[in-house]
Amino acid sequence: MRKKNFILMGLSLILLSADAYAMHIMEGYLPKEWCIIWGLISLPFIILGIRKIAKGSDSNEKKVLLALAGGFIFVLSAMKIPSVVGSCSHPTGTGLGAILFGPLQTSVLGLIVLLFQALLLAHGGLTTLGANTFSMAIAGPFLAFAIYHLLKKQNRSLAVFCAATLGDLFTYVVTATQLAIVYHEGIGFAAALGKFLSIFAVTQVPIAIVEGLLTVVVVNLMVRYKGEGVLNNERL
């Protein structure tokens, strides 16, 4: 137990060493038509997620776990390392929510976190809320959820690690795609996408690995104190 606490503390210190002044895709960085498009694409997921939370939060314990998952997303996604112009690299924290509850519920948690960060911390923006929600709160959690359920019968810790790590990385694949769609003039979409991905990779790959390890520690601690049932809250 003491060893796990030291590991958790060490990983937290690594994450806290990141500068926290950069942003998600920032206010005004996307044309208004793309802000609307990403908002409309994200809306059905949010509506379904709200319905699932309303139906599934039938006990105080589940509400506490939901709040814990939301807090985990808020703390990790607020730790930012500057990357490409108009965006940044940072942990997402959404893998834990996807594992505990499912991707639709996590999309709502992610939206709330992004909204608070935009209003209170100047991270991201209101006009880019739809784009940031789709990349961090929808795309990443869906991949994390799928990977976890694909691997969990083989090894739970490996499944959690792969889910959190690859879910984090996929968020940045989507973010790079969103940026390349808009900013590819003169070089083409493929070249712009490769440029954004290569710059993101320098900081995001090690961050994603650390997030995966931290999520494994958190899940193992939860299972130790609450039992395997803590991982059976998803309703998809």
XYZ file of N, CA and C in Angstrom:
708
model
N 0.832 -1.199 0.000
C 0.000 0.000 0.000
C 0.869 1.252 0.000
N 1.910 1.271 0.864
C 2.805 2.407 0.924
C 3.520 2.610 -0.396
N 3.921 1.494 -1.015
C 4.603 1.578 -2.305
C 3.695 2.216 -3.353
N 2.419 1.833 -3.367
C 1.482 2.396 -4.343
C 1.278 3.885 -4.112
N 1.261 4.293 -2.836
C 1.102 5.711 -2.543
C 2.282 6.523 -3.056
N 3.487 5.958 -2.927
C 4.675 6.640 -3.439
C 4.629 6.745 -4.957
N 4.162 5.674 -5.615
C 4.046 5.691 -7.073
C 3.054 6.755 -7.508
N 1.899 6.809 -6.823
C 0.876 7.794 -7.155
C 1.399 9.212 -6.975
N 2.149 9.442 -5.885
C 2.704 10.761 -5.634
C 3.714 11.149 -6.706
N 4.544 10.187 -7.094
C 5.555 10.462 -8.104
C 4.949 10.813 -9.442
N 3.935 10.049 -9.853
C 3.275 10.340 -11.119
C 2.569 11.680 -11.087
N 1.985 12.017 -9.945
C 1.304 13.303 -9.823
C 2.293 14.456 -9.954
N 3.478 14.297 -9.370
C 4.491 15.342 -9.472
C 4.963 15.524 -10.901
N 5.080 14.419 -11.635
C 5.475 14.508 -13.043
C 4.451 15.314 -13.817
N 3.174 15.031 -13.582
C 2.120 15.747 -14.293
C 2.069 17.218 -13.890
N 2.308 17.508 -12.607
C 2.238 18.877 -12.134
C 3.392 19.730 -12.627
N 4.440 19.089 -13.148
C 5.576 19.849 -13.643
C 5.265 20.556 -14.956
N 4.146 20.189 -15.595
C 3.780 20.824 -16.869
C 3.308 22.255 -16.632
N 3.720 23.180 -17.521
C 3.221 24.546 -17.449
C 1.717 24.548 -17.675
N 1.012 25.423 -16.978
C -0.451 25.401 -17.012
C -1.039 26.657 -17.624
N -0.315 27.283 -18.553
C -0.846 28.514 -19.103
C -1.329 28.390 -20.531
N -1.198 27.224 -21.155
C -1.659 27.066 -22.523
C -3.139 26.692 -22.527
N -3.683 26.349 -23.703
C -5.120 26.138 -23.817
C -5.458 24.913 -24.650
N -6.771 24.582 -24.701
C -7.307 23.714 -25.737
C -7.336 24.576 -27.010
N -8.044 24.120 -28.047
C -8.187 25.008 -29.206
C -8.826 26.303 -28.702
N -8.125 27.403 -28.899
C -8.491 28.619 -28.178
C -9.635 29.379 -28.842
N -10.160 30.326 -28.089
C -11.268 31.164 -28.537
C -10.917 31.869 -29.847
N -11.816 31.754 -30.820
C -11.639 32.461 -32.073
C -10.675 31.828 -33.056
N -10.129 30.646 -32.728
C -9.115 30.052 -33.603
C -9.715 29.246 -34.747
N -10.990 28.864 -34.625
C -11.681 28.151 -35.696
C -12.714 29.063 -36.341
N -12.913 28.958 -37.652
C -13.969 29.729 -38.310
C -15.335 29.390 -37.709
N -16.247 30.338 -37.754
C -17.531 30.150 -37.082
C -18.320 28.968 -37.636
N -18.160 28.695 -38.957
C -18.910 27.571 -39.513
C -18.450 26.239 -38.923
N -17.140 26.119 -38.651
C -16.632 24.885 -38.051
C -16.983 24.806 -36.570
N -17.071 25.946 -35.910
C -17.536 25.947 -34.520
C -18.963 25.396 -34.437
N -19.792 25.805 -35.387
C -21.176 25.334 -35.421
C -21.238 23.854 -35.771
N -20.454 23.440 -36.753
C -20.460 22.037 -37.190
C -20.061 21.113 -36.051
N -18.949 21.428 -35.367
C -18.500 20.554 -34.275
C -19.478 20.573 -33.114
N -20.133 21.720 -32.899
C -21.141 21.776 -31.851
C -22.337 20.891 -32.158
N -22.784 20.908 -33.413
C -23.917 20.074 -33.816
C -23.574 18.592 -33.781
N -22.338 18.253 -34.163
C -21.913 16.852 -34.111
C -21.870 16.352 -32.670
N -21.436 17.200 -31.759
C -21.293 16.794 -30.357
C -22.633 16.724 -29.622
N -23.610 17.506 -30.059
C -24.865 17.648 -29.320
C -25.596 16.328 -29.050
N -25.757 15.425 -30.035
C -26.474 14.171 -29.747
C -25.804 13.331 -28.661
N -24.476 13.304 -28.643
C -23.754 12.550 -27.613
C -24.025 13.130 -26.231
N -24.055 14.443 -26.146
C -24.300 15.094 -24.863
C -25.717 14.806 -24.371
N -26.682 14.881 -25.266
C -28.073 14.609 -24.885
C -28.229 13.181 -24.377
N -27.664 12.220 -25.109
C -27.729 10.821 -24.677
C -26.987 10.607 -23.358
N -25.864 11.294 -23.194
C -25.101 11.168 -21.955
C -25.871 11.690 -20.757
N -26.552 12.815 -20.920
C -27.365 13.370 -19.825
C -28.469 12.391 -19.441
N -29.106 11.780 -20.436
C -30.161 10.804 -20.150
C -29.618 9.599 -19.392
N -28.440 9.133 -19.785
C -27.861 7.968 -19.118
C -27.455 8.289 -17.682
N -26.928 9.487 -17.469
C -26.571 9.886 -16.109
C -27.821 9.974 -15.242
N -28.883 10.538 -15.796
C -30.135 10.667 -15.042
C -30.706 9.303 -14.665
N -30.585 8.329 -15.558
C -31.120 6.988 -15.290
C -30.189 6.145 -14.430
N -28.883 6.362 -14.593
C -27.919 5.475 -13.940
C -27.432 5.913 -12.582
N -27.603 7.196 -12.238
C -27.122 7.684 -10.939
C -28.177 7.440 -9.874
N -28.389 6.165 -9.553
C -29.471 5.785 -8.649
C -28.999 5.568 -7.225
N -27.760 5.913 -6.917
C -27.257 5.777 -5.558
C -26.232 6.865 -5.286
N -26.058 7.181 -4.008
C -25.083 8.202 -3.635
C -23.671 7.783 -4.000
N -23.390 6.479 -3.912
C -22.048 5.986 -4.243
C -21.717 6.249 -5.712
N -22.677 6.017 -6.586
C -22.442 6.272 -8.005
C -22.272 7.757 -8.277
N -23.015 8.582 -7.560
C -22.873 10.026 -7.732
C -21.491 10.491 -7.289
N -20.984 9.899 -6.209
C -19.639 10.239 -5.728
C -18.590 9.812 -6.750
N -18.752 8.607 -7.298
C -17.814 8.133 -8.310
C -17.854 9.005 -9.562
N -19.048 9.448 -9.928
C -19.191 10.317 -11.096
C -18.471 11.647 -10.846
N -18.629 12.180 -9.641
C -17.936 13.421 -9.284
C -16.427 13.221 -9.269
N -15.986 12.053 -8.787
C -14.556 11.741 -8.772
C -13.996 11.701 -10.192
N -14.729 11.061 -11.094
C -14.281 10.985 -12.486
C -14.222 12.378 -13.106
N -15.202 13.220 -12.798
C -15.192 14.586 -13.306
C -14.031 15.394 -12.756
N -13.749 15.232 -11.459
C -12.618 15.924 -10.855
C -11.298 15.478 -11.438
N -11.194 14.187 -11.731
C -9.980 13.636 -12.343
C -9.744 14.281 -13.713
N -10.810 14.411 -14.503
C -10.702 15.055 -15.817
C -10.280 16.512 -15.655
N -10.899 17.216 -14.707
C -10.608 18.638 -14.532
C -9.152 18.867 -14.164
N -8.652 18.125 -13.196
C -7.289 18.335 -12.708
C -6.268 17.998 -13.791
N -6.429 16.838 -14.434
C -5.434 16.429 -15.422
C -5.463 17.299 -16.665
N -6.646 17.660 -17.138
C -6.716 18.439 -18.383
C -6.337 19.889 -18.177
N -6.200 20.333 -16.926
C -5.761 21.701 -16.657
C -4.242 21.832 -16.662
N -3.530 20.703 -16.749
C -2.061 20.705 -16.749
C -1.580 20.693 -18.189
N -1.084 21.828 -18.668
C -0.878 21.977 -20.107
C 0.561 22.320 -20.451
N 1.039 21.704 -21.561
C 2.353 22.002 -22.110
C 2.143 22.607 -23.485
N 2.642 23.823 -23.755
C 2.458 24.446 -25.069
C 2.954 23.537 -26.188
N 2.178 23.462 -27.265
C 2.551 22.601 -28.391
C 2.469 23.404 -29.681
N 1.437 23.214 -30.483
C 1.311 23.976 -31.727
C 0.538 25.256 -31.472
N 0.661 26.192 -32.391
C -0.046 27.458 -32.249
C -1.542 27.214 -32.153
N -2.173 27.813 -31.147
C -3.609 27.705 -31.001
C -4.070 26.510 -30.196
N -3.156 25.648 -29.765
C -3.555 24.495 -28.987
C -2.428 24.113 -28.031
N -2.503 22.914 -27.463
C -1.507 22.499 -26.490
C -1.552 20.993 -26.308
N -0.603 20.486 -25.523
C -0.630 19.088 -25.109
C -0.926 19.033 -23.616
N -1.719 18.059 -23.212
C -2.030 17.895 -21.794
C -2.699 16.541 -21.596
N -2.657 16.001 -20.373
C -3.446 14.798 -20.098
C -4.921 15.121 -20.257
N -5.726 14.114 -20.518
C -7.166 14.360 -20.655
C -7.959 13.849 -19.459
N -7.563 12.722 -18.886
C -8.259 12.181 -17.723
C -9.566 11.498 -18.031
N -9.959 11.463 -19.303
C -11.284 10.924 -19.648
C -11.322 9.395 -19.664
N -10.157 8.770 -19.728
C -10.139 7.308 -19.736
C -10.761 6.717 -18.496
N -10.537 7.328 -17.339
C -11.104 6.815 -16.090
C -12.624 6.846 -16.134
N -13.201 7.941 -16.589
C -14.655 8.035 -16.676
C -15.236 7.024 -17.639
N -14.549 6.825 -18.782
C -15.033 5.851 -19.764
C -15.008 4.439 -19.203
N -13.991 4.129 -18.418
C -13.871 2.796 -17.812
C -14.936 2.591 -16.740
N -15.159 3.600 -15.921
C -16.097 3.467 -14.801
C -17.558 3.534 -15.232
N -17.884 4.420 -16.193
C -19.285 4.676 -16.525
C -19.645 4.481 -17.987
N -18.703 4.698 -18.889
C -19.003 4.617 -20.309
C -18.725 5.938 -20.993
N -18.624 5.950 -22.315
C -18.244 7.165 -23.052
C -19.311 8.240 -23.089
N -20.582 7.868 -23.098
C -21.625 8.891 -23.168
C -21.678 9.710 -21.887
N -21.621 9.047 -20.746
C -21.586 9.771 -19.483
C -20.345 10.642 -19.385
N -19.218 10.116 -19.873
C -17.969 10.872 -19.822
C -18.023 12.097 -20.716
N -18.785 12.036 -21.807
C -18.909 13.205 -22.680
C -19.527 14.381 -21.935
N -20.472 14.103 -21.049
C -21.090 15.169 -20.256
C -20.093 15.731 -19.246
N -19.351 14.837 -18.591
C -18.326 15.293 -17.644
C -17.292 16.162 -18.357
N -16.872 15.722 -19.531
C -15.889 16.482 -20.291
C -16.397 17.853 -20.698
N -17.656 17.913 -21.119
C -18.256 19.195 -21.493
C -18.274 20.150 -20.309
N -18.665 19.659 -19.146
C -18.709 20.505 -17.941
C -17.319 21.034 -17.617
N -16.323 20.147 -17.678
C -14.941 20.551 -17.397
C -14.480 21.613 -18.391
N -14.722 21.376 -19.676
C -14.296 22.333 -20.704
C -14.988 23.681 -20.543
N -16.252 23.655 -20.158
C -16.992 24.901 -19.953
C -16.410 25.687 -18.782
N -16.139 25.003 -17.673
C -15.555 25.666 -16.513
C -14.177 26.217 -16.838
N -13.379 25.448 -17.575
C -12.038 25.910 -17.920
C -12.082 27.123 -18.839
N -13.019 27.122 -19.775
C -13.148 28.258 -20.683
C -13.577 29.524 -19.933
N -14.502 29.386 -18.984
C -15.044 30.544 -18.283
C -14.149 31.035 -17.147
N -13.501 30.092 -16.447
C -12.777 30.448 -15.230
C -11.265 30.457 -15.374
N -10.732 29.649 -16.290
C -9.278 29.505 -16.394
C -8.712 30.001 -17.716
N -9.545 30.491 -18.595
C -9.117 30.941 -19.930
C -8.436 29.819 -20.701
N -8.879 28.585 -20.474
C -8.403 27.425 -21.235
C -9.471 27.076 -22.262
N -9.134 27.159 -23.534
C -10.105 26.876 -24.571
C -10.966 28.097 -24.852
N -12.221 27.879 -25.176
C -13.100 29.006 -25.470
C -14.528 28.538 -25.656
N -15.439 29.481 -25.660
C -16.850 29.154 -25.846
C -17.154 28.837 -27.304
N -16.551 29.569 -28.232
C -16.821 29.301 -29.642
C -16.236 27.956 -30.075
N -15.157 27.537 -29.449
C -14.511 26.259 -29.801
C -14.932 25.123 -28.867
N -15.966 25.362 -28.074
C -16.397 24.357 -27.099
C -16.833 23.058 -27.782
N -17.530 23.171 -28.903
C -17.980 21.984 -29.615
C -16.822 21.156 -30.130
N -15.822 21.819 -30.715
C -14.655 21.104 -31.242
C -13.868 20.443 -30.126
N -13.642 21.173 -29.026
C -12.901 20.603 -27.900
C -13.671 19.467 -27.240
N -14.995 19.604 -27.183
C -15.821 18.542 -26.611
C -15.728 17.273 -27.449
N -15.795 17.429 -28.776
C -15.742 16.240 -29.623
C -14.413 15.521 -29.502
N -13.317 16.249 -29.487
C -12.004 15.601 -29.446
C -11.709 14.992 -28.081
N -11.917 15.768 -27.005
C -11.512 15.295 -25.673
C -12.593 14.513 -24.946
N -13.849 14.915 -25.107
C -14.924 14.324 -24.306
C -15.727 13.259 -25.037
N -15.543 13.118 -26.342
C -16.307 12.129 -27.097
C -15.401 11.114 -27.783
N -14.543 11.573 -28.674
C -13.700 10.653 -29.446
C -12.772 9.838 -28.548
N -12.029 10.516 -27.668
C -11.112 9.814 -26.765
C -11.799 8.796 -25.872
N -12.872 9.181 -25.171
C -13.579 8.228 -24.308
C -14.169 7.029 -25.053
N -14.679 7.223 -26.266
C -15.230 6.080 -26.996
C -14.140 5.061 -27.330
N -12.974 5.543 -27.756
C -11.887 4.612 -28.041
C -11.411 3.943 -26.757
N -11.281 4.711 -25.673
C -10.842 4.155 -24.394
C -11.797 3.060 -23.921
N -13.090 3.317 -24.034
C -14.102 2.344 -23.621
C -13.985 1.051 -24.425
N -13.822 1.188 -25.742
C -13.718 0.013 -26.611
C -12.472 -0.807 -26.296
N -11.346 -0.142 -26.102
C -10.092 -0.841 -25.820
C -10.159 -1.539 -24.470
N -10.714 -0.869 -23.469
C -10.816 -1.481 -22.144
C -11.632 -2.770 -22.193
N -12.773 -2.735 -22.860
C -13.629 -3.923 -22.913
C -13.058 -5.003 -23.829
N -12.209 -4.625 -24.752
C -11.553 -5.602 -25.608
C -10.468 -6.378 -24.859
N -9.806 -5.725 -23.917
C -8.639 -6.320 -23.260
C -8.867 -6.736 -21.806
N -9.967 -6.341 -21.192
C -10.116 -6.526 -19.752
C -10.129 -7.987 -19.310
N -10.560 -8.899 -20.181
C -10.575 -10.312 -19.798
C -9.170 -10.903 -19.772
N -8.244 -10.315 -20.534
C -6.872 -10.795 -20.534
C -6.107 -10.296 -19.307
N -6.170 -8.998 -19.060
C -5.445 -8.413 -17.932
C -6.041 -7.036 -17.654
N -6.580 -6.842 -16.449
C -7.272 -5.594 -16.149
C -6.331 -4.389 -16.185
N -5.165 -4.513 -15.578
C -4.234 -3.383 -15.534
C -3.762 -3.000 -16.936
N -3.495 -4.002 -17.755
C -3.087 -3.726 -19.134
C -4.223 -3.046 -19.893
N -5.447 -3.513 -19.657
C -6.608 -2.925 -20.331
C -6.785 -1.471 -19.936
N -6.650 -1.170 -18.644
C -6.788 0.207 -18.165
C -5.694 1.087 -18.750
N -4.461 0.584 -18.733
C -3.337 1.359 -19.261
C -3.522 1.675 -20.742
N -3.845 0.667 -21.525
C -4.021 0.874 -22.967
C -5.200 1.793 -23.254
N -6.281 1.631 -22.493
C -7.468 2.455 -22.710
C -7.162 3.925 -22.440
N -6.551 4.218 -21.288
C -6.263 5.606 -20.934
C -5.212 6.214 -21.852
N -4.174 5.443 -22.179
C -3.093 5.958 -23.019
C -3.565 6.221 -24.439
N -4.205 5.241 -25.054
C -4.630 5.390 -26.444
C -5.811 6.346 -26.573
N -6.674 6.393 -25.553
C -7.755 7.370 -25.562
C -7.209 8.790 -25.545
N -6.175 9.016 -24.744
C -5.503 10.313 -24.709
C -4.911 10.650 -26.070
N -4.161 9.718 -26.645
C -3.523 9.966 -27.940
C -4.547 10.206 -29.049
N -5.663 9.469 -28.996
C -6.675 9.639 -30.035
C -7.310 11.020 -29.971
N -7.421 11.577 -28.761
C -7.908 12.940 -28.620
C -7.076 13.885 -29.469
N -5.767 13.672 -29.479
C -4.888 14.570 -30.219
C -4.842 14.270 -31.703
N -5.146 13.056 -32.073
C -5.313 12.757 -33.497
C -6.513 13.537 -34.025
N -7.595 13.539 -33.247
C -8.800 14.272 -33.658
C -8.550 15.781 -33.654
N -7.865 16.281 -32.614
C -7.548 17.707 -32.557
C -6.695 18.130 -33.744
N -5.685 17.306 -34.072
C -4.832 17.604 -35.224
C -5.646 17.611 -36.515
N -6.600 16.698 -36.608
C -7.477 16.652 -37.785
C -8.328 17.908 -37.875
N -8.878 18.327 -36.730
C -9.695 19.541 -36.711
C -8.892 20.757 -37.166
N -7.648 20.846 -36.729
C -6.808 21.972 -37.118
C -6.394 21.886 -38.583
N -6.083 20.654 -39.038
C -5.637 20.475 -40.421
C -6.752 20.766 -41.419
N -7.999 20.459 -41.035
C -9.136 20.750 -41.920
C -9.193 22.244 -42.242
N -8.879 23.061 -41.246
C -8.980 24.516 -41.408
C -7.680 25.121 -41.949
N -6.539 24.643 -41.431
C -5.252 25.278 -41.738
C -4.371 24.364 -42.595
N -4.765 24.173 -43.840
C -3.976 23.354 -44.763
C -3.683 24.062 -46.076
N -4.040 25.336 -46.156
C -3.862 26.065 -47.413
C -2.389 26.114 -47.818
N -2.120 25.756 -49.042
C -0.770 25.819 -49.577
C 0.028 24.549 -49.444
N -0.351 23.672 -48.511
C 0.411 22.426 -48.319
C -0.472 21.184 -48.458
N -1.775 21.341 -48.393
C -2.681 20.209 -48.491
C -3.026 19.626 -47.132
N -4.179 18.950 -47.075
C -4.672 18.410 -45.802
C -3.715 17.376 -45.206
N -3.245 16.424 -46.013
C -2.395 15.350 -45.491
C -1.110 15.899 -44.891
N -0.490 16.845 -45.580
C 0.756 17.424 -45.071
C 0.510 18.213 -43.786
N -0.605 18.955 -43.762
C -0.933 19.722 -42.558
C -1.209 18.794 -41.383
N -1.943 17.700 -41.643
C -2.225 16.735 -40.580
C -0.938 16.120 -40.051
N -0.048 15.733 -40.960
C 1.228 15.160 -40.532
C 2.039 16.141 -39.704
N 1.999 17.416 -40.089
C 2.735 18.438 -39.347
C 2.184 18.590 -37.935
N 0.864 18.704 -37.815
C 0.260 18.853 -36.492
C 0.519 17.620 -35.624
N 0.371 16.432 -36.202
C 0.583 15.196 -35.439
C 2.023 15.079 -34.967
N 2.968 15.407 -35.823
C 4.378 15.269 -35.453
C 4.763 16.225 -34.328
N 4.193 17.437 -34.362
C 4.502 18.396 -33.294
C 3.841 17.967 -31.987
N 2.582 17.531 -32.067
C 1.895 17.046 -30.876
C 2.620 15.861 -30.249
N 3.139 14.960 -31.083
C 3.716 13.704 -30.596
C 4.875 13.927 -29.638
N 5.644 14.986 -29.835
C 6.825 15.246 -29.009
C 6.459 15.319 -27.534
N 5.371 16.004 -27.234
C 4.953 16.132 -25.837
C 3.856 15.145 -25.453
N 2.988 14.778 -26.410
C 1.809 14.011 -26.038
C 2.075 12.541 -25.778
N 3.015 11.932 -26.464
C 3.278 10.506 -26.248
C 3.717 10.229 -24.809
N 4.740 10.935 -24.273
C 5.097 10.674 -22.870
C 3.985 11.042 -21.895
N 3.234 12.122 -22.186
C 2.120 12.502 -21.308
C 1.069 11.396 -21.278
N 0.756 10.827 -22.438
C -0.254 9.775 -22.509
C 0.189 8.535 -21.733
N 1.464 8.195 -21.807
C 1.982 7.036 -21.069
C 1.865 7.265 -19.568
N 2.229 8.458 -19.119
C 2.113 8.783 -17.693
C 0.657 8.748 -17.257
N -0.236 9.288 -18.101
C -1.659 9.234 -17.758
C -2.155 7.799 -17.657
N -1.699 6.944 -18.554
C -2.086 5.535 -18.494
C -1.648 4.889 -17.194
N -0.408 5.145 -16.785
C 0.105 4.575 -15.530
C -0.663 5.110 -14.327
N -0.931 6.411 -14.320
C -1.677 7.005 -13.212
C -3.089 6.433 -13.122
N -3.731 6.234 -14.258
C -5.086 5.674 -14.266
C -5.091 4.245 -13.739
N -4.062 3.470 -14.064
C -3.943 2.112 -13.528
C -3.856 2.156 -12.008
N -3.037 3.049 -11.464
C -2.893 3.161 -10.006
C -4.220 3.529 -9.364
N -4.922 4.503 -9.949
C -6.204 4.952 -9.391
C -7.239 3.828 -9.429
N -7.351 3.135 -10.560
C -8.321 2.039 -10.685
C -7.987 0.914 -9.709
N -6.718 0.552 -9.576
C -6.332 -0.525 -8.658
C -6.645 -0.157 -7.213
N -6.431 1.100 -6.853
C -6.772 1.542 -5.501
C -8.278 1.484 -5.273
N -9.051 1.877 -6.266
C -10.513 1.833 -6.142
C -10.999 0.394 -6.009
N -10.428 -0.505 -6.787
C -10.823 -1.909 -6.714
C -10.447 -2.505 -5.359
N -9.285 -2.122 -4.834
C -8.854 -2.643 -3.536
C -9.830 -2.257 -2.431
N -10.316 -1.021 -2.460
C -11.190 -0.539 -1.387
C -12.668 -0.806 -1.629
N -13.074 -0.866 -2.920
C -14.501 -1.001 -3.219
C -14.860 -2.323 -3.893
N -13.848 -3.090 -4.319
C -14.124 -4.346 -4.994
C -14.323 -4.171 -6.488
N -14.443 -5.277 -7.203
C -14.579 -5.255 -8.661
C -15.860 -4.557 -9.119
N -16.858 -4.483 -8.241
C -18.120 -3.871 -8.610
C -18.002 -2.421 -8.980
N -16.901 -1.766 -8.550
C -16.713 -0.355 -8.875
C -16.525 -0.143 -10.374
N -16.181 -1.201 -11.095
C -15.952 -1.099 -12.533
C -17.179 -1.483 -13.350
N -18.300 -1.697 -12.703
C -19.493 -2.171 -13.405
C -20.619 -1.132 -13.392
N -20.277 0.125 -13.611
C -21.284 1.182 -13.600
C -21.736 1.587 -14.985
N -21.013 1.122 -16.037
C -21.348 1.595 -17.375
C -22.722 1.083 -17.808
N -23.396 1.909 -18.562
C -24.732 1.557 -19.067
C -24.777 1.892 -20.548
N -24.177 1.068 -21.386
C -24.140 1.361 -22.819
C -24.772 0.215 -23.585
